Amino acid sequence: MPARIICGERILPMAEMHERALCAAAGLQSLGVGAQDAIAVFLRNDFPFLEAAYAANRLGAHLVPINWHFSAGEAGYVLEDSGAKAVIAHTDLAAKLAGVIPAGCRLFLVDTPPEIREQFRLGDEPGPRFDEALYWGPWLEQHEPLEPAEVASPGSMIYTSGTTGRPKGVRRQPPTPQEAKGIGEILDRIMPFDADGAVALVTAPLYHSTPNGFFRRAVDFGADLVLEPRFDPERYLALIDRYRVTHAYAVATMFIRMLRLPEEVRRRYDVSSLKVVVHGAAPTPPDVKRRMIDWFGPVLVEHYGSTELGAVVACDSHEWLAHPGTVGRPLPYVDIKVLDDEKRELPPGEPGEIYARMRLYPDFTYQNDPEKRAAMEHEGLWTAGDIGYLDADGYLYLSDRKRDMVISGGVNIYPLEIEAELHQMPGIVDCAVFGIPDEEFGEAVAAVVQPQPQVELTADDVRAFLAPRIAGYKMPKVIEFRDELPREDSGKIFKRKIRDEYWKAAGRNI
């Protein structure tokens, strides 16, 4: 049976998606979009995301997926910084773009489909009117498809908070033939696909780097692709059963939610079709992973890396069972070192900052920010700011989070962005934002606020101030008020002292 894409009850043959992508490429080319330009998508998981991605491939352009949780200011920043010449948005999200679309960037609207409206309880309200907007489907159908051609594609330019400040676009040159061959070998290890009969399931948002790579891998192998707008634990199992899914993507939070389902619910669904479950983004607690292997079978393939590094280590279930807690061994062509603060290499078992590089992965730059790119390199290796150690067999273990980064449900949240907004709130002297233990998401965001004397503030006041300024998933789960915050001699807040109280109360060390 020819490959197809399944979104809710809608089905699009894969061949038709590629045809529509070539029509979109022709239309975008007529608007002046070419190689190395940027095409942004502000979409939930839907057919047009794939059409835009493969249109960008055909033109040699960068696809720029924008996190649809972003506020108007955050989305506008990415559009401006990337230099996007077009942005494709679902109608229910388009209100966030009013007033922030840069000059020279063309807006395309996509009607939000029924399954997305249902799962996000959006109702039937129409989106805002944009006089200059074009509707994606009718517009691309006006164009004859470009001839298929092998074009060197730079792939997606993912915006990541990294370790400092505003989100940064990770921009790469297209791989050379030798680099493409090496990348293929890596993908064969971390996302192994069979040539025939594969059915892939993605419920994570495609604006993240690993789901973005996973859907491309599935499409390129001609797999059926089951694309869901959001994760629901029982529906995830039902989709595996209904479509006999062979390949799936998950993060630790998804495992935890599935394991929390009643036993009779879990037994209701047949998951024996699974051959590979790719996971990463954040370490999975060992007891959770062991229970998932017992349930799904030895099909879990874990990897560690970052948007900048790509995948640098990986392990299958058998390796993990022999080395519980590891995130894997170095992949082909990967150099990896663990360094102390003086950049000296540490022996096995000694934790330090992880530096790595896949030698055949194209170099990158941060869009409009080469200084930050230079700051993460040491002797040809790059760091994502993680702390870990190698064992005597060369397996990597993560022992700490990215510096000050909160990883909640596999999503990176950078506290400085939230602190910068809080510092603008009337009545606040200072604040500290950090990650605290969370049973379901691994970490949650906490904010400790020092109000001005005689100023009465509540947690609801803080949330109301932040709501229009930050994405909802960045909103602090815990908000506490203190008359004084601990400070270093320099006057800087000693954030670790506050943060450690929460971790120790939970019986854990950060």
PDB file of N, CA and C in Angstrom, residues 130-192:
ATOM      1  N   PHE A 130      -6.587  39.174   8.205  1.00  0.00           N
ATOM      2  CA  PHE A 130      -5.348  39.791   7.731  1.00  0.00           C
ATOM      3  C   PHE A 130      -5.557  40.110   6.254  1.00  0.00           C
ATOM      4  N   ASP A 131      -5.629  41.378   5.944  1.00  0.00           N
ATOM      5  CA  ASP A 131      -5.963  41.765   4.573  1.00  0.00           C
ATOM      6  C   ASP A 131      -4.975  41.238   3.539  1.00  0.00           C
ATOM      7  N   GLU A 132      -3.706  41.105   3.944  1.00  0.00           N
ATOM      8  CA  GLU A 132      -2.678  40.691   2.984  1.00  0.00           C
ATOM      9  C   GLU A 132      -2.415  39.187   3.012  1.00  0.00           C
ATOM     10  N   ALA A 133      -3.137  38.452   3.865  1.00  0.00           N
ATOM     11  CA  ALA A 133      -2.851  37.022   4.016  1.00  0.00           C
ATOM     12  C   ALA A 133      -3.372  36.222   2.825  1.00  0.00           C
ATOM     13  N   LEU A 134      -2.657  35.120   2.529  1.00  0.00           N
ATOM     14  CA  LEU A 134      -3.084  34.155   1.526  1.00  0.00           C
ATOM     15  C   LEU A 134      -3.426  32.855   2.235  1.00  0.00           C
ATOM     16  N   TYR A 135      -4.415  32.121   1.700  1.00  0.00           N
ATOM     17  CA  TYR A 135      -4.742  30.821   2.284  1.00  0.00           C
ATOM     18  C   TYR A 135      -3.905  29.743   1.605  1.00  0.00           C
ATOM     19  N   TRP A 136      -3.193  28.993   2.428  1.00  0.00           N
ATOM     20  CA  TRP A 136      -2.155  28.069   1.974  1.00  0.00           C
ATOM     21  C   TRP A 136      -2.664  27.088   0.919  1.00  0.00           C
ATOM     22  N   GLY A 137      -3.733  26.353   1.231  1.00  0.00           N
ATOM     23  CA  GLY A 137      -4.197  25.321   0.305  1.00  0.00           C
ATOM     24  C   GLY A 137      -4.605  25.861  -1.054  1.00  0.00           C
ATOM     25  N   PRO A 138      -5.565  26.794  -1.110  1.00  0.00           N
ATOM     26  CA  PRO A 138      -5.959  27.340  -2.419  1.00  0.00           C
ATOM     27  C   PRO A 138      -4.811  28.012  -3.156  1.00  0.00           C
ATOM     28  N   TRP A 139      -3.914  28.657  -2.411  1.00  0.00           N
ATOM     29  CA  TRP A 139      -2.785  29.347  -3.058  1.00  0.00           C
ATOM     30  C   TRP A 139      -1.845  28.372  -3.734  1.00  0.00           C
ATOM     31  N   LEU A 140      -1.434  27.311  -3.029  1.00  0.00           N
ATOM     32  CA  LEU A 140      -0.449  26.402  -3.644  1.00  0.00           C
ATOM     33  C   LEU A 140      -1.051  25.640  -4.819  1.00  0.00           C
ATOM     34  N   GLU A 141      -2.383  25.452  -4.785  1.00  0.00           N
ATOM     35  CA  GLU A 141      -3.033  24.753  -5.900  1.00  0.00           C
ATOM     36  C   GLU A 141      -3.077  25.589  -7.173  1.00  0.00           C
ATOM     37  N   GLN A 142      -2.759  26.877  -7.067  1.00  0.00           N
ATOM     38  CA  GLN A 142      -2.695  27.733  -8.252  1.00  0.00           C
ATOM     39  C   GLN A 142      -1.391  27.556  -9.028  1.00  0.00           C
ATOM     40  N   HIS A 143      -0.443  26.813  -8.462  1.00  0.00           N
ATOM     41  CA  HIS A 143       0.887  26.712  -9.057  1.00  0.00           C
ATOM     42  C   HIS A 143       1.153  25.303  -9.575  1.00  0.00           C
ATOM     43  N   GLU A 144       1.809  25.240 -10.720  1.00  0.00           N
ATOM     44  CA  GLU A 144       2.293  23.959 -11.225  1.00  0.00           C
ATOM     45  C   GLU A 144       3.503  23.539 -10.406  1.00  0.00           C
ATOM     46  N   PRO A 145       3.650  22.247 -10.125  1.00  0.00           N
ATOM     47  CA  PRO A 145       4.775  21.819  -9.294  1.00  0.00           C
ATOM     48  C   PRO A 145       6.122  22.033  -9.980  1.00  0.00           C
ATOM     49  N   LEU A 146       7.103  22.409  -9.176  1.00  0.00           N
ATOM     50  CA  LEU A 146       8.472  22.427  -9.693  1.00  0.00           C
ATOM     51  C   LEU A 146       8.896  21.010 -10.023  1.00  0.00           C
ATOM     52  N   GLU A 147       9.799  20.881 -10.959  1.00  0.00           N
ATOM     53  CA  GLU A 147      10.346  19.560 -11.256  1.00  0.00           C
ATOM     54  C   GLU A 147      11.096  19.032 -10.035  1.00  0.00           C
ATOM     55  N   PRO A 148      10.903  17.764  -9.673  1.00  0.00           N
ATOM     56  CA  PRO A 148      11.703  17.204  -8.579  1.00  0.00           C
ATOM     57  C   PRO A 148      13.191  17.307  -8.915  1.00  0.00           C
ATOM     58  N   ALA A 149      13.979  17.574  -7.915  1.00  0.00           N
ATOM     59  CA  ALA A 149      15.424  17.701  -8.127  1.00  0.00           C
ATOM     60  C   ALA A 149      16.130  17.474  -6.798  1.00  0.00           C
ATOM     61  N   GLU A 150      17.335  16.934  -6.883  1.00  0.00           N
ATOM     62  CA  GLU A 150      18.175  16.769  -5.700  1.00  0.00           C
ATOM     63  C   GLU A 150      18.850  18.108  -5.408  1.00  0.00           C
ATOM     64  N   VAL A 151      18.408  18.764  -4.352  1.00  0.00           N
ATOM     65  CA  VAL A 151      18.947  20.068  -3.972  1.00  0.00           C
ATOM     66  C   VAL A 151      19.605  19.931  -2.609  1.00  0.00           C
ATOM     67  N   ALA A 152      20.799  20.480  -2.468  1.00  0.00           N
ATOM     68  CA  ALA A 152      21.470  20.447  -1.162  1.00  0.00           C
ATOM     69  C   ALA A 152      20.651  21.266  -0.175  1.00  0.00           C
ATOM     70  N   SER A 153      20.107  20.595   0.820  1.00  0.00           N
ATOM     71  CA  SER A 153      19.190  21.251   1.752  1.00  0.00           C
ATOM     72  C   SER A 153      19.851  21.463   3.106  1.00  0.00           C
ATOM     73  N   PRO A 154      19.705  22.666   3.682  1.00  0.00           N
ATOM     74  CA  PRO A 154      20.250  22.898   5.026  1.00  0.00           C
ATOM     75  C   PRO A 154      19.338  22.381   6.126  1.00  0.00           C
ATOM     76  N   GLY A 155      18.130  21.915   5.772  1.00  0.00           N
ATOM     77  CA  GLY A 155      17.215  21.393   6.782  1.00  0.00           C
ATOM     78  C   GLY A 155      16.580  22.497   7.605  1.00  0.00           C
ATOM     79  N   SER A 156      16.179  22.158   8.823  1.00  0.00           N
ATOM     80  CA  SER A 156      15.488  23.112   9.683  1.00  0.00           C
ATOM     81  C   SER A 156      16.471  23.973  10.459  1.00  0.00           C
ATOM     82  N   MET A 157      16.115  25.235  10.649  1.00  0.00           N
ATOM     83  CA  MET A 157      16.841  26.112  11.561  1.00  0.00           C
ATOM     84  C   MET A 157      16.003  26.195  12.837  1.00  0.00           C
ATOM     85  N   ILE A 158      16.379  25.359  13.804  1.00  0.00           N
ATOM     86  CA  ILE A 158      15.643  25.274  15.062  1.00  0.00           C
ATOM     87  C   ILE A 158      16.120  26.393  15.982  1.00  0.00           C
ATOM     88  N   TYR A 159      15.181  27.060  16.615  1.00  0.00           N
ATOM     89  CA  TYR A 159      15.535  28.079  17.610  1.00  0.00           C
ATOM     90  C   TYR A 159      15.550  27.439  18.988  1.00  0.00           C
ATOM     91  N   THR A 160      16.683  27.574  19.657  1.00  0.00           N
ATOM     92  CA  THR A 160      16.878  26.982  20.964  1.00  0.00           C
ATOM     93  C   THR A 160      17.358  28.034  21.935  1.00  0.00           C
ATOM     94  N   SER A 161      16.913  27.923  23.196  1.00  0.00           N
ATOM     95  CA  SER A 161      17.382  28.875  24.205  1.00  0.00           C
ATOM     96  C   SER A 161      18.836  28.635  24.561  1.00  0.00           C
ATOM     97  N   GLY A 162      19.351  27.418  24.241  1.00  0.00           N
ATOM     98  CA  GLY A 162      20.759  27.150  24.525  1.00  0.00           C
ATOM     99  C   GLY A 162      21.072  27.368  25.982  1.00  0.00           C
ATOM    100  N   THR A 163      22.109  28.144  26.269  1.00  0.00           N
ATOM    101  CA  THR A 163      22.490  28.382  27.654  1.00  0.00           C
ATOM    102  C   THR A 163      22.456  29.851  28.040  1.00  0.00           C
ATOM    103  N   THR A 164      22.148  30.742  27.123  1.00  0.00           N
ATOM    104  CA  THR A 164      22.083  32.150  27.481  1.00  0.00           C
ATOM    105  C   THR A 164      21.013  32.874  26.676  1.00  0.00           C
ATOM    106  N   GLY A 165      20.253  33.734  27.343  1.00  0.00           N
ATOM    107  CA  GLY A 165      19.454  34.764  26.713  1.00  0.00           C
ATOM    108  C   GLY A 165      18.347  34.310  25.782  1.00  0.00           C
ATOM    109  N   ARG A 166      18.109  35.127  24.760  1.00  0.00           N
ATOM    110  CA  ARG A 166      17.033  34.913  23.802  1.00  0.00           C
ATOM    111  C   ARG A 166      17.232  33.610  23.024  1.00  0.00           C
ATOM    112  N   PRO A 167      16.144  33.057  22.460  1.00  0.00           N
ATOM    113  CA  PRO A 167      16.329  31.894  21.586  1.00  0.00           C
ATOM    114  C   PRO A 167      17.291  32.214  20.448  1.00  0.00           C
ATOM    115  N   LYS A 168      18.083  31.216  20.062  1.00  0.00           N
ATOM    116  CA  LYS A 168      19.084  31.404  19.009  1.00  0.00           C
ATOM    117  C   LYS A 168      18.829  30.383  17.906  1.00  0.00           C
ATOM    118  N   GLY A 169      18.866  30.857  16.675  1.00  0.00           N
ATOM    119  CA  GLY A 169      18.669  29.969  15.536  1.00  0.00           C
ATOM    120  C   GLY A 169      19.942  29.226  15.202  1.00  0.00           C
ATOM    121  N   VAL A 170      19.848  27.893  15.167  1.00  0.00           N
ATOM    122  CA  VAL A 170      21.009  27.058  14.840  1.00  0.00           C
ATOM    123  C   VAL A 170      20.990  26.851  13.327  1.00  0.00           C
ATOM    124  N   ARG A 171      21.900  27.540  12.650  1.00  0.00           N
ATOM    125  CA  ARG A 171      21.915  27.591  11.185  1.00  0.00           C
ATOM    126  C   ARG A 171      23.093  26.795  10.647  1.00  0.00           C
ATOM    127  N   ARG A 172      22.810  25.852   9.754  1.00  0.00           N
ATOM    128  CA  ARG A 172      23.852  25.015   9.161  1.00  0.00           C
ATOM    129  C   ARG A 172      23.885  25.182   7.646  1.00  0.00           C
ATOM    130  N   GLN A 173      25.054  24.890   7.102  1.00  0.00           N
ATOM    131  CA  GLN A 173      25.171  24.748   5.662  1.00  0.00           C
ATOM    132  C   GLN A 173      24.668  23.358   5.265  1.00  0.00           C
ATOM    133  N   PRO A 174      24.247  23.168   4.025  1.00  0.00           N
ATOM    134  CA  PRO A 174      23.872  21.821   3.586  1.00  0.00           C
ATOM    135  C   PRO A 174      25.067  20.869   3.711  1.00  0.00           C
ATOM    136  N   PRO A 175      24.827  19.611   4.045  1.00  0.00           N
ATOM    137  CA  PRO A 175      25.939  18.663   4.156  1.00  0.00           C
ATOM    138  C   PRO A 175      26.547  18.332   2.799  1.00  0.00           C
ATOM    139  N   THR A 176      27.840  18.069   2.801  1.00  0.00           N
ATOM    140  CA  THR A 176      28.491  17.551   1.603  1.00  0.00           C
ATOM    141  C   THR A 176      28.071  16.088   1.426  1.00  0.00           C
ATOM    142  N   PRO A 177      28.311  15.472   0.261  1.00  0.00           N
ATOM    143  CA  PRO A 177      27.971  14.052   0.098  1.00  0.00           C
ATOM    144  C   PRO A 177      28.614  13.172   1.166  1.00  0.00           C
ATOM    145  N   GLN A 178      29.872  13.441   1.526  1.00  0.00           N
ATOM    146  CA  GLN A 178      30.534  12.638   2.558  1.00  0.00           C
ATOM    147  C   GLN A 178      29.852  12.846   3.908  1.00  0.00           C
ATOM    148  N   GLU A 179      29.511  14.094   4.226  1.00  0.00           N
ATOM    149  CA  GLU A 179      28.827  14.368   5.498  1.00  0.00           C
ATOM    150  C   GLU A 179      27.450  13.705   5.520  1.00  0.00           C
ATOM    151  N   ALA A 180      26.740  13.772   4.413  1.00  0.00           N
ATOM    152  CA  ALA A 180      25.412  13.154   4.352  1.00  0.00           C
ATOM    153  C   ALA A 180      25.498  11.649   4.589  1.00  0.00           C
ATOM    154  N   LYS A 181      26.543  11.013   4.060  1.00  0.00           N
ATOM    155  CA  LYS A 181      26.726   9.575   4.283  1.00  0.00           C
ATOM    156  C   LYS A 181      26.963   9.284   5.767  1.00  0.00           C
ATOM    157  N   GLY A 182      27.792  10.098   6.422  1.00  0.00           N
ATOM    158  CA  GLY A 182      28.058   9.909   7.844  1.00  0.00           C
ATOM    159  C   GLY A 182      26.822  10.139   8.693  1.00  0.00           C
ATOM    160  N   ILE A 183      26.048  11.169   8.346  1.00  0.00           N
ATOM    161  CA  ILE A 183      24.815  11.439   9.079  1.00  0.00           C
ATOM    162  C   ILE A 183      23.845  10.273   8.919  1.00  0.00           C
ATOM    163  N   GLY A 184      23.799   9.704   7.727  1.00  0.00           N
ATOM    164  CA  GLY A 184      22.942   8.547   7.496  1.00  0.00           C
ATOM    165  C   GLY A 184      23.310   7.376   8.393  1.00  0.00           C
ATOM    166  N   GLU A 185      24.613   7.152   8.580  1.00  0.00           N
ATOM    167  CA  GLU A 185      25.054   6.073   9.468  1.00  0.00           C
ATOM    168  C   GLU A 185      24.619   6.332  10.905  1.00  0.00           C
ATOM    169  N   ILE A 186      24.695   7.601  11.332  1.00  0.00           N
ATOM    170  CA  ILE A 186      24.240   7.950  12.679  1.00  0.00           C
ATOM    171  C   ILE A 186      22.737   7.682  12.814  1.00  0.00           C
ATOM    172  N   LEU A 187      21.970   8.138  11.829  1.00  0.00           N
ATOM    173  CA  LEU A 187      20.520   7.954  11.885  1.00  0.00           C
ATOM    174  C   LEU A 187      20.137   6.485  11.861  1.00  0.00           C
ATOM    175  N   ASP A 188      20.920   5.667  11.179  1.00  0.00           N
ATOM    176  CA  ASP A 188      20.656   4.229  11.183  1.00  0.00           C
ATOM    177  C   ASP A 188      20.772   3.638  12.586  1.00  0.00           C
ATOM    178  N   ARG A 189      21.557   4.290  13.435  1.00  0.00           N
ATOM    179  CA  ARG A 189      21.735   3.812  14.809  1.00  0.00           C
ATOM    180  C   ARG A 189      20.654   4.345  15.737  1.00  0.00           C
ATOM    181  N   ILE A 190      20.312   5.643  15.614  1.00  0.00           N
ATOM    182  CA  ILE A 190      19.396   6.237  16.596  1.00  0.00           C
ATOM    183  C   ILE A 190      17.944   6.211  16.141  1.00  0.00           C
ATOM    184  N   MET A 191      17.699   6.086  14.847  1.00  0.00           N
ATOM    185  CA  MET A 191      16.333   5.999  14.323  1.00  0.00           C
ATOM    186  C   MET A 191      16.281   4.927  13.248  1.00  0.00           C
ATOM    187  N   PRO A 192      16.533   3.666  13.610  1.00  0.00           N
ATOM    188  CA  PRO A 192      16.567   2.607  12.592  1.00  0.00           C
ATOM    189  C   PRO A 192      15.183   2.325  12.030  1.00  0.00           C
TER     190      PRO A 192
END
